[in-house]
CSV table of C-alpha atoms in Angstrom, one decimal:
chain,number,residue,atom,x,y,z
M,1,UNK,CA,160.7,73.2,-35.9
M,2,UNK,CA,157.7,70.9,-36.3
M,3,UNK,CA,158.2,69.3,-32.8
M,4,UNK,CA,157.8,72.6,-30.9
M,5,UNK,CA,154.7,73.5,-32.9
M,6,UNK,CA,153.1,70.1,-32.1
M,7,UNK,CA,154.0,70.6,-28.4
M,8,UNK,CA,152.5,74.1,-28.5
M,9,UNK,CA,149.3,72.7,-30.0
M,10,UNK,CA,149.0,70.1,-27.3
M,11,UNK,CA,149.6,72.6,-24.6
M,12,UNK,CA,147.0,74.9,-26.2
M,13,UNK,CA,144.5,72.1,-25.9
M,14,UNK,CA,145.3,71.1,-22.3
M,15,UNK,CA,145.4,74.7,-21.2
M,16,UNK,CA,141.7,74.8,-22.0
M,17,UNK,CA,141.2,72.4,-19.1
M,18,UNK,CA,142.7,74.9,-16.6
M,19,UNK,CA,139.8,76.2,-14.4
M,20,UNK,CA,139.6,80.0,-14.4
M,21,UNK,CA,141.1,81.7,-11.4
M,22,UNK,CA,137.9,83.4,-10.2
M,23,UNK,CA,135.0,81.6,-11.8
M,24,UNK,CA,131.8,82.6,-10.1
M,25,UNK,CA,129.7,79.7,-9.0
M,26,UNK,CA,126.4,81.3,-9.7
M,27,UNK,CA,125.2,83.6,-12.5
M,28,UNK,CA,122.1,85.6,-13.0
M,29,UNK,CA,119.3,83.4,-14.4
M,30,UNK,CA,116.5,85.2,-16.2
M,31,UNK,CA,113.3,83.7,-17.5
M,32,UNK,CA,109.7,84.8,-18.4
M,33,UNK,CA,106.9,83.4,-16.3
M,34,UNK,CA,103.4,84.3,-15.3
M,35,UNK,CA,103.0,86.6,-12.3
M,36,UNK,CA,101.6,83.7,-10.2
M,37,UNK,CA,104.5,81.4,-10.7
M,38,UNK,CA,107.4,83.8,-11.3
M,39,UNK,CA,108.8,83.8,-7.7
M,40,UNK,CA,109.1,80.1,-6.9
M,41,UNK,CA,110.0,79.1,-10.4
M,42,UNK,CA,112.8,81.5,-10.7
M,43,UNK,CA,114.1,80.5,-7.3
M,44,UNK,CA,114.1,76.8,-8.2
M,45,UNK,CA,115.7,77.5,-11.6
M,46,UNK,CA,118.4,79.6,-10.0
M,47,UNK,CA,119.2,76.8,-7.5
M,48,UNK,CA,119.3,74.2,-10.2
M,49,UNK,CA,121.5,76.4,-12.3
M,50,UNK,CA,123.9,77.0,-9.4
M,51,UNK,CA,124.1,73.2,-8.7
M,52,UNK,CA,124.8,72.6,-12.4
M,53,UNK,CA,127.6,75.2,-12.6
M,54,UNK,CA,129.3,73.8,-9.4
M,55,UNK,CA,129.1,70.3,-10.8
M,56,UNK,CA,130.8,71.4,-14.0
M,57,UNK,CA,133.5,73.2,-12.1
M,58,UNK,CA,134.2,70.1,-10.0
M,59,UNK,CA,134.4,68.0,-13.2
M,60,UNK,CA,136.8,70.5,-14.7
M,61,UNK,CA,139.0,70.3,-11.6
M,62,UNK,CA,139.0,66.5,-11.7
M,63,UNK,CA,140.0,66.4,-15.4
M,64,UNK,CA,142.7,69.1,-14.9
M,65,UNK,CA,144.1,67.2,-11.9
M,66,UNK,CA,144.3,64.0,-14.0
M,67,UNK,CA,146.3,65.8,-16.7
M,68,UNK,CA,148.5,67.9,-14.5
M,69,UNK,CA,151.6,65.6,-14.5
M,70,UNK,CA,151.4,65.4,-18.3
M,71,UNK,CA,151.1,69.2,-18.6
M,72,UNK,CA,154.2,69.7,-16.5
M,73,UNK,CA,156.1,67.1,-18.6
M,74,UNK,CA,155.1,68.8,-21.8
M,75,UNK,CA,156.1,72.2,-20.5
M,76,UNK,CA,159.6,70.9,-19.7
M,77,UNK,CA,160.0,69.4,-23.1
M,78,UNK,CA,158.9,72.6,-24.8
M,79,UNK,CA,161.6,74.6,-22.9
M,80,UNK,CA,164.2,72.1,-24.2
M,81,UNK,CA,162.9,72.4,-27.8
M,82,UNK,CA,162.8,76.2,-27.6
M,83,UNK,CA,166.5,76.3,-26.4
M,84,UNK,CA,167.5,73.8,-29.1
M,85,UNK,CA,165.8,76.0,-31.7
M,86,UNK,CA,167.6,79.1,-30.4
M,87,UNK,CA,171.0,77.4,-30.5
M,88,UNK,CA,170.4,76.1,-34.0
M,89,UNK,CA,169.4,79.6,-35.2
M,90,UNK,CA,172.7,81.1,-33.7
M,91,UNK,CA,174.8,78.4,-35.4
M,92,UNK,CA,176.2,76.9,-32.2
M,93,UNK,CA,175.7,73.6,-30.5
M,94,UNK,CA,175.8,72.7,-26.8
M,95,UNK,CA,179.0,71.2,-25.5
M,96,UNK,CA,177.5,67.9,-24.4
M,97,UNK,CA,174.4,67.7,-26.6
M,98,UNK,CA,170.9,68.5,-25.6
M,99,UNK,CA,171.4,67.1,-22.1
M,100,UNK,CA,173.8,70.0,-21.3
M,101,UNK,CA,171.1,72.6,-21.9
M,102,UNK,CA,170.3,74.2,-18.5
M,103,UNK,CA,166.7,73.7,-17.8
M,104,UNK,CA,165.1,75.0,-14.6
M,105,UNK,CA,162.8,72.4,-13.0
M,106,UNK,CA,159.2,73.1,-13.8
M,107,UNK,CA,157.3,74.6,-11.0
M,108,UNK,CA,154.6,72.3,-9.6
M,109,UNK,CA,151.2,72.8,-11.1
M,110,UNK,CA,149.0,74.5,-8.5
M,111,UNK,CA,145.5,73.2,-8.5
M,112,UNK,CA,142.8,75.4,-7.1
M,113,UNK,CA,140.8,74.0,-4.2
M,114,UNK,CA,137.8,72.0,-5.2
M,115,UNK,CA,134.5,73.7,-4.2
M,116,UNK,CA,132.9,72.2,-1.2
M,117,UNK,CA,129.9,70.0,-1.8
M,118,UNK,CA,126.8,72.2,-1.8
M,119,UNK,CA,124.0,71.8,0.7
M,120,UNK,CA,121.0,70.4,-1.0
M,121,UNK,CA,117.7,71.5,0.5
M,122,UNK,CA,115.6,73.1,-2.2
M,123,UNK,CA,113.7,69.9,-3.0
M,124,UNK,CA,112.6,68.9,0.5
M,125,UNK,CA,108.9,68.2,-0.1
M,126,UNK,CA,106.2,68.5,2.6
M,127,UNK,CA,104.2,65.8,0.8
M,128,UNK,CA,105.1,62.8,-1.5
M,129,UNK,CA,105.0,64.0,-5.1
M,130,UNK,CA,102.0,62.7,-7.0
M,131,UNK,CA,101.7,61.4,-10.5
M,132,UNK,CA,102.3,64.3,-12.8
M,133,UNK,CA,102.4,62.5,-16.2
M,134,UNK,CA,100.3,59.7,-17.6
M,135,UNK,CA,100.9,57.4,-20.6
M,136,UNK,CA,98.4,59.4,-22.6
M,137,UNK,CA,100.3,62.6,-21.9
M,138,UNK,CA,103.8,61.7,-20.9
M,139,UNK,CA,106.7,64.0,-20.2
M,140,UNK,CA,109.1,64.3,-23.1
M,141,UNK,CA,112.5,63.7,-21.6
M,142,UNK,CA,115.8,63.3,-23.3
M,143,UNK,CA,118.7,61.0,-22.5
M,144,UNK,CA,121.8,62.6,-21.1
M,145,UNK,CA,124.0,59.5,-20.8
M,146,UNK,CA,123.9,55.7,-21.0
M,147,UNK,CA,126.8,53.8,-19.3
M,148,UNK,CA,127.5,50.1,-18.6
M,149,UNK,CA,127.0,49.7,-14.8
M,150,UNK,CA,128.7,46.4,-14.3
M,151,UNK,CA,132.2,45.1,-15.0
M,152,UNK,CA,133.4,43.7,-18.3
M,153,UNK,CA,133.3,40.1,-17.1
M,154,UNK,CA,129.8,40.2,-15.6
M,155,UNK,CA,127.2,38.2,-17.5
M,156,UNK,CA,124.6,40.2,-19.4
M,157,UNK,CA,124.4,43.9,-19.5
M,158,UNK,CA,123.1,46.5,-17.0
M,159,UNK,CA,123.1,50.2,-17.9
M,160,UNK,CA,122.8,53.3,-15.8
M,161,UNK,CA,120.6,55.7,-17.8
M,162,UNK,CA,120.3,59.4,-16.9
M,163,UNK,CA,117.5,61.5,-18.4
M,164,UNK,CA,116.4,65.1,-18.1
M,165,UNK,CA,113.4,66.3,-16.1
M,166,UNK,CA,113.9,70.1,-16.1
M,167,UNK,CA,112.5,70.0,-12.6
M,168,UNK,CA,109.0,69.2,-14.1
M,169,UNK,CA,108.8,65.6,-12.9
M,170,UNK,CA,109.4,65.8,-9.1
M,171,UNK,CA,110.0,62.5,-7.2
M,172,UNK,CA,111.5,61.2,-4.0
M,173,UNK,CA,113.8,58.2,-3.3
M,174,UNK,CA,111.9,54.9,-3.6
M,175,UNK,CA,109.4,56.0,-6.2
M,176,UNK,CA,109.2,54.7,-9.8
M,177,UNK,CA,108.7,56.2,-13.2
M,178,UNK,CA,107.2,54.7,-16.3
M,179,UNK,CA,108.8,54.6,-19.7
M,180,UNK,CA,106.7,54.3,-22.8
M,181,UNK,CA,108.9,52.9,-25.6
M,182,UNK,CA,108.4,54.3,-29.1
M,183,UNK,CA,106.5,52.3,-31.7
M,184,UNK,CA,103.4,50.3,-31.4
M,185,UNK,CA,102.1,46.7,-31.3
M,186,UNK,CA,99.1,45.7,-33.3
M,187,UNK,CA,98.4,49.4,-34.1
M,188,UNK,CA,98.4,50.4,-30.4
M,189,UNK,CA,101.2,52.2,-28.5
M,190,UNK,CA,103.4,50.1,-26.3
M,191,UNK,CA,102.4,49.9,-22.7
M,192,UNK,CA,104.6,51.7,-20.2
M,193,UNK,CA,107.3,49.8,-18.2
M,194,UNK,CA,107.9,50.8,-14.6
M,195,UNK,CA,111.4,51.3,-13.3
M,196,UNK,CA,112.6,52.0,-9.8
M,197,UNK,CA,114.3,55.3,-9.7
M,198,UNK,CA,118.1,55.0,-9.0
M,199,UNK,CA,118.9,58.6,-8.2
M,200,UNK,CA,117.9,61.0,-5.4
M,201,UNK,CA,115.5,63.8,-6.0
M,202,UNK,CA,118.5,66.0,-6.7
M,203,UNK,CA,119.7,63.8,-9.5
M,204,UNK,CA,123.2,62.5,-10.0
M,205,UNK,CA,124.7,66.0,-10.2
M,206,UNK,CA,122.7,67.8,-7.5
M,207,UNK,CA,120.9,70.1,-9.9
M,208,UNK,CA,117.5,68.5,-9.4
M,209,UNK,CA,116.7,68.4,-13.1
M,210,UNK,CA,117.3,64.7,-14.0
M,211,UNK,CA,116.3,61.1,-13.1
M,212,UNK,CA,118.4,58.0,-13.3
M,213,UNK,CA,117.4,54.4,-14.0
M,214,UNK,CA,119.2,51.0,-13.6
M,215,UNK,CA,118.2,48.9,-16.6
M,216,UNK,CA,119.0,45.3,-17.4
M,217,UNK,CA,119.0,44.6,-21.2
M,218,UNK,CA,116.4,41.9,-21.6
M,219,UNK,CA,117.4,39.3,-24.3
M,220,UNK,CA,116.1,35.8,-25.1
M,221,UNK,CA,118.6,33.1,-26.0
M,222,UNK,CA,117.2,30.1,-27.8
M,223,UNK,CA,118.1,27.0,-25.7
M,224,UNK,CA,118.6,24.9,-28.8
M,225,UNK,CA,120.8,27.2,-30.9
M,226,UNK,CA,122.3,29.3,-28.2
M,227,UNK,CA,121.7,32.4,-30.3
M,228,UNK,CA,119.7,35.5,-29.3
M,229,UNK,CA,116.3,35.8,-30.8
M,230,UNK,CA,115.8,39.5,-31.7
M,231,UNK,CA,112.1,39.0,-32.0
M,232,UNK,CA,111.8,38.2,-28.3
M,233,UNK,CA,114.1,40.8,-26.8
M,234,UNK,CA,112.8,43.4,-24.3
M,235,UNK,CA,111.5,46.4,-26.2
M,236,UNK,CA,111.9,49.0,-23.5
M,237,UNK,CA,115.2,47.8,-22.0
M,238,UNK,CA,116.9,47.5,-25.3
M,239,UNK,CA,115.6,51.0,-26.3
M,240,UNK,CA,117.1,52.5,-23.2
M,241,UNK,CA,120.4,50.6,-23.3
M,242,UNK,CA,120.9,51.5,-27.0
M,243,UNK,CA,120.0,55.1,-26.3
M,244,UNK,CA,122.2,58.1,-27.1
M,245,UNK,CA,122.4,61.6,-25.6
M,246,UNK,CA,119.5,63.6,-27.0
M,247,UNK,CA,117.2,60.7,-27.7
M,248,UNK,CA,113.6,61.5,-26.6
M,249,UNK,CA,112.1,59.3,-23.9
M,250,UNK,CA,108.4,59.4,-22.9
M,251,UNK,CA,108.2,59.3,-19.1
M,252,UNK,CA,105.2,58.9,-16.8
M,253,UNK,CA,104.8,59.1,-13.0
M,254,UNK,CA,106.1,59.3,-10.5
M,255,UNK,CA,104.3,56.5,-8.7
M,256,UNK,CA,104.7,54.5,-5.5
M,257,UNK,CA,104.7,55.0,-1.8
M,258,UNK,CA,105.5,51.5,-0.6
M,259,UNK,CA,109.3,51.7,-0.8
M,260,UNK,CA,110.1,55.1,0.8
M,261,UNK,CA,112.7,55.8,3.4
M,262,UNK,CA,111.4,55.7,7.1
M,263,UNK,CA,110.1,59.0,8.5
M,264,UNK,CA,112.1,58.5,11.6
M,265,UNK,CA,115.8,59.4,11.1
M,266,UNK,CA,117.0,57.0,13.8
M,267,UNK,CA,115.4,53.9,12.3
M,268,UNK,CA,117.7,51.2,10.9
M,269,UNK,CA,117.3,50.3,7.2
M,270,UNK,CA,117.8,46.7,6.1
M,271,UNK,CA,117.9,46.5,2.3
M,272,UNK,CA,117.9,43.2,0.3
M,273,UNK,CA,118.4,43.1,-3.5
M,274,UNK,CA,119.6,41.2,-6.4
M,275,UNK,CA,120.7,42.8,-9.7
M,276,UNK,CA,118.8,45.9,-10.7
M,277,UNK,CA,116.7,45.6,-7.5
M,278,UNK,CA,119.5,47.7,-5.9
M,279,UNK,CA,118.2,50.8,-7.8
M,280,UNK,CA,116.1,52.4,-5.1
M,281,UNK,CA,118.8,51.7,-2.5
M,282,UNK,CA,121.3,53.7,-4.5
M,283,UNK,CA,119.0,56.7,-4.0
M,284,UNK,CA,118.6,55.8,-0.2
M,285,UNK,CA,122.4,55.6,0.3
M,286,UNK,CA,123.2,58.7,-1.7
M,287,UNK,CA,120.7,60.7,0.3
M,288,UNK,CA,121.7,59.4,3.7
M,289,UNK,CA,125.5,59.3,3.2
M,290,UNK,CA,126.7,61.0,0.0
M,291,UNK,CA,124.7,64.2,-0.5
M,292,UNK,CA,124.8,67.1,1.9
M,293,UNK,CA,121.1,67.0,2.7
M,294,UNK,CA,118.9,67.5,5.8
M,295,UNK,CA,118.3,63.7,5.8
M,296,UNK,CA,122.1,63.0,5.9
M,297,UNK,CA,122.5,65.4,8.8
M,298,UNK,CA,119.6,63.9,10.7
M,299,UNK,CA,120.2,60.2,10.1
M,300,UNK,CA,121.4,58.4,13.2
M,301,UNK,CA,120.3,54.8,12.3
M,302,UNK,CA,122.2,52.1,10.5
M,303,UNK,CA,121.9,51.1,6.8
M,304,UNK,CA,122.6,47.4,5.9
M,305,UNK,CA,122.6,46.3,2.3
M,306,UNK,CA,122.4,42.6,1.3
M,307,UNK,CA,123.3,42.3,-2.4
M,308,UNK,CA,123.3,39.2,-4.5
M,309,UNK,CA,124.9,38.7,-7.9
M,310,UNK,CA,126.6,36.0,-10.0
M,311,UNK,CA,130.1,37.4,-10.0
M,312,UNK,CA,132.2,40.1,-8.3
M,313,UNK,CA,132.0,42.1,-11.6
M,314,UNK,CA,128.2,42.1,-11.2
M,315,UNK,CA,128.2,44.3,-8.1
M,316,UNK,CA,126.4,47.5,-9.0
M,317,UNK,CA,127.7,50.9,-7.7
M,318,UNK,CA,130.5,49.6,-5.6
M,319,UNK,CA,132.1,53.0,-5.3
M,320,UNK,CA,129.0,54.4,-3.6
M,321,UNK,CA,129.0,51.6,-1.0
M,322,UNK,CA,132.7,52.1,-0.3
M,323,UNK,CA,132.2,55.9,0.1
M,324,UNK,CA,129.2,55.3,2.4
M,325,UNK,CA,131.3,53.0,4.6
M,326,UNK,CA,134.2,55.5,4.6
M,327,UNK,CA,131.9,58.5,5.5
M,328,UNK,CA,130.0,56.8,8.4
M,329,UNK,CA,131.8,53.5,9.3
M,330,UNK,CA,129.5,52.7,12.2
M,331,UNK,CA,126.3,53.3,10.2
M,332,UNK,CA,126.7,51.4,6.9
M,333,UNK,CA,127.2,47.7,6.3
M,334,UNK,CA,127.4,45.7,3.0
M,335,UNK,CA,127.0,41.9,2.9
M,336,UNK,CA,127.5,40.2,-0.5
M,337,UNK,CA,126.3,36.9,-1.9
M,338,UNK,CA,128.3,36.1,-5.0
M,339,UNK,CA,126.7,32.9,-6.2
M,340,UNK,CA,129.4,31.7,-8.6
M,341,UNK,CA,132.3,32.6,-6.3
M,342,UNK,CA,131.1,31.9,-2.8
M,343,UNK,CA,129.7,28.8,-1.2
M,344,UNK,CA,127.2,28.4,1.6
M,345,UNK,CA,127.6,26.3,4.7
M,346,UNK,CA,126.3,23.2,2.8
M,347,UNK,CA,128.8,23.7,0.0
M,348,UNK,CA,126.3,25.0,-2.5
M,349,UNK,CA,126.2,28.3,-4.2
M,350,UNK,CA,125.8,31.4,-2.0
M,351,UNK,CA,122.5,33.3,-2.4
M,352,UNK,CA,121.1,36.3,-0.5
M,353,UNK,CA,118.7,34.0,1.5
M,354,UNK,CA,121.8,32.2,2.9
M,355,UNK,CA,123.2,35.5,4.1
M,356,UNK,CA,119.8,36.3,5.8
M,357,UNK,CA,120.0,33.1,7.8
M,358,UNK,CA,123.6,33.7,8.7
M,359,UNK,CA,122.8,37.1,10.2
M,360,UNK,CA,119.4,36.2,11.4
M,361,UNK,CA,119.9,37.1,15.1
M,362,UNK,CA,121.1,40.6,14.3
M,363,UNK,CA,118.5,41.2,11.6
M,364,UNK,CA,115.7,40.1,14.0
M,365,UNK,CA,117.1,42.2,16.8
M,366,UNK,CA,117.2,45.3,14.7
M,367,UNK,CA,113.6,44.6,13.5
M,368,UNK,CA,112.5,44.2,17.1
M,369,UNK,CA,114.0,47.7,17.7
M,370,UNK,CA,112.1,49.4,14.9
M,371,UNK,CA,114.2,48.7,11.8
M,372,UNK,CA,112.6,48.7,8.3
M,373,UNK,CA,113.0,45.7,6.0
M,374,UNK,CA,113.2,46.3,2.2
M,375,UNK,CA,113.1,43.6,-0.5
M,376,UNK,CA,113.5,44.6,-4.2
M,377,UNK,CA,114.2,42.6,-7.3
M,378,UNK,CA,112.9,39.9,-9.5
M,379,UNK,CA,109.8,38.0,-8.3
M,380,UNK,CA,111.8,34.8,-8.3
M,381,UNK,CA,113.8,36.0,-5.3
M,382,UNK,CA,110.9,36.7,-3.0
M,383,UNK,CA,110.0,33.1,-2.2
M,384,UNK,CA,113.6,32.2,-1.3
M,385,UNK,CA,114.0,35.3,1.0
M,386,UNK,CA,110.7,34.7,2.8
M,387,UNK,CA,111.4,31.0,3.1
M,388,UNK,CA,114.6,32.0,4.9
M,389,UNK,CA,112.8,34.4,7.2
M,390,UNK,CA,110.2,31.7,7.9
M,391,UNK,CA,113.0,29.3,8.8
M,392,UNK,CA,114.4,31.8,11.3
M,393,UNK,CA,110.9,32.4,12.7
M,394,UNK,CA,110.4,28.7,13.3
M,395,UNK,CA,113.7,28.5,15.2
M,396,UNK,CA,112.7,31.5,17.3
M,397,UNK,CA,109.3,30.1,18.1
M,398,UNK,CA,107.5,32.7,15.9
M,399,UNK,CA,104.7,32.2,13.4
M,400,UNK,CA,106.0,33.7,10.2
M,401,UNK,CA,102.6,34.9,8.9
M,402,UNK,CA,101.8,36.7,12.1
M,403,UNK,CA,105.3,38.1,12.4
M,404,UNK,CA,105.3,39.6,8.8
M,405,UNK,CA,101.7,40.7,9.2
M,406,UNK,CA,102.7,42.8,12.2
M,407,UNK,CA,105.6,44.3,10.3
M,408,UNK,CA,103.4,45.2,7.4
M,409,UNK,CA,100.8,46.8,9.7
M,410,UNK,CA,103.6,48.9,11.2
M,411,UNK,CA,104.6,49.8,7.7
M,412,UNK,CA,108.1,48.4,8.2
M,413,UNK,CA,108.0,45.6,5.6
M,414,UNK,CA,108.5,46.9,2.1
M,415,UNK,CA,108.4,44.7,-1.0
M,416,UNK,CA,108.7,45.7,-4.7
M,417,UNK,CA,109.3,42.8,-7.1
M,418,UNK,CA,108.8,42.6,-10.8
């Protein structure tokens, strides 16, 4: 009799995963505010709440779908055990053992239709959000999740960190926020560290109440011993990568206007990055391809991402790039430079600048037709990229300094290095 009881216990647990038949996607949200701010604040909270509820419902459906075959199997096993128990209680045995017990095939598990992706339009700002929080008075955020963002065989560690904003720290794609790590140095608080925002203004779940960062854990390895020196590790990156849900994080900002998406929806976007420099481009691509936003509907240009990393496992957010290509095949391109796995035309390691030279004609054609060029990543990458662009300019009879100066004047050459 223990086996049926265990099966019943398992089924009781998994049944909790079944989504309710008629779950409302919005509930009444009530809060107390001053008369001056009550209207817009309640509207914003209601929309954020609705997005959160829909996100939870989608997650429940995904989990239930993953467990559906196992649920059906357990239900069939339970029927067999129940019949065996009834036969044993009546003092009889089946003629040919348990296999002879007539069991009707389990009905297929019916999954409710997943709710359609909601239209996100409640954070479409008329102006770029200005700095709302400074290091002396930061916003007290809390970590929601910290997940490794690269494969197990990639060198080093990069984490995707999601933190709450409660809608109090508005931002747009391409801006940055500062993180003030806890503790002090020499009796003074640590200085803030700036990070490019890796989410859209609506956050990763569409509720508009969170912000995401792409953080590389900074460590120092002694060249003589080959061991990490804890005294020289990055204070802020290790604080974030070691964070747990609920940990308080002091945030500042937002800041930055130099790495924003073009105002024109038909402009091409050429994005170049290595490692965590891809963070702002994640926000760009989610807004233009993944989320149901006015920007997605209006975008008629092409987005082209050049990404460099040491190994295939180092590619950040590959699912997003695949989804973008699937949703708009003619409007998204991805070109990879995997230094330890690919070779350039000279037989050496493949870096992003080599890809720039390979595709120079198309890149320059797009720039001649109004495309925007973005460069984001470590400072060490900028000289190589610009040397490649200068090489192409020389071949085309252009003066690099004049060419790049004209792009900057037209606000179509965007650089953010650190």
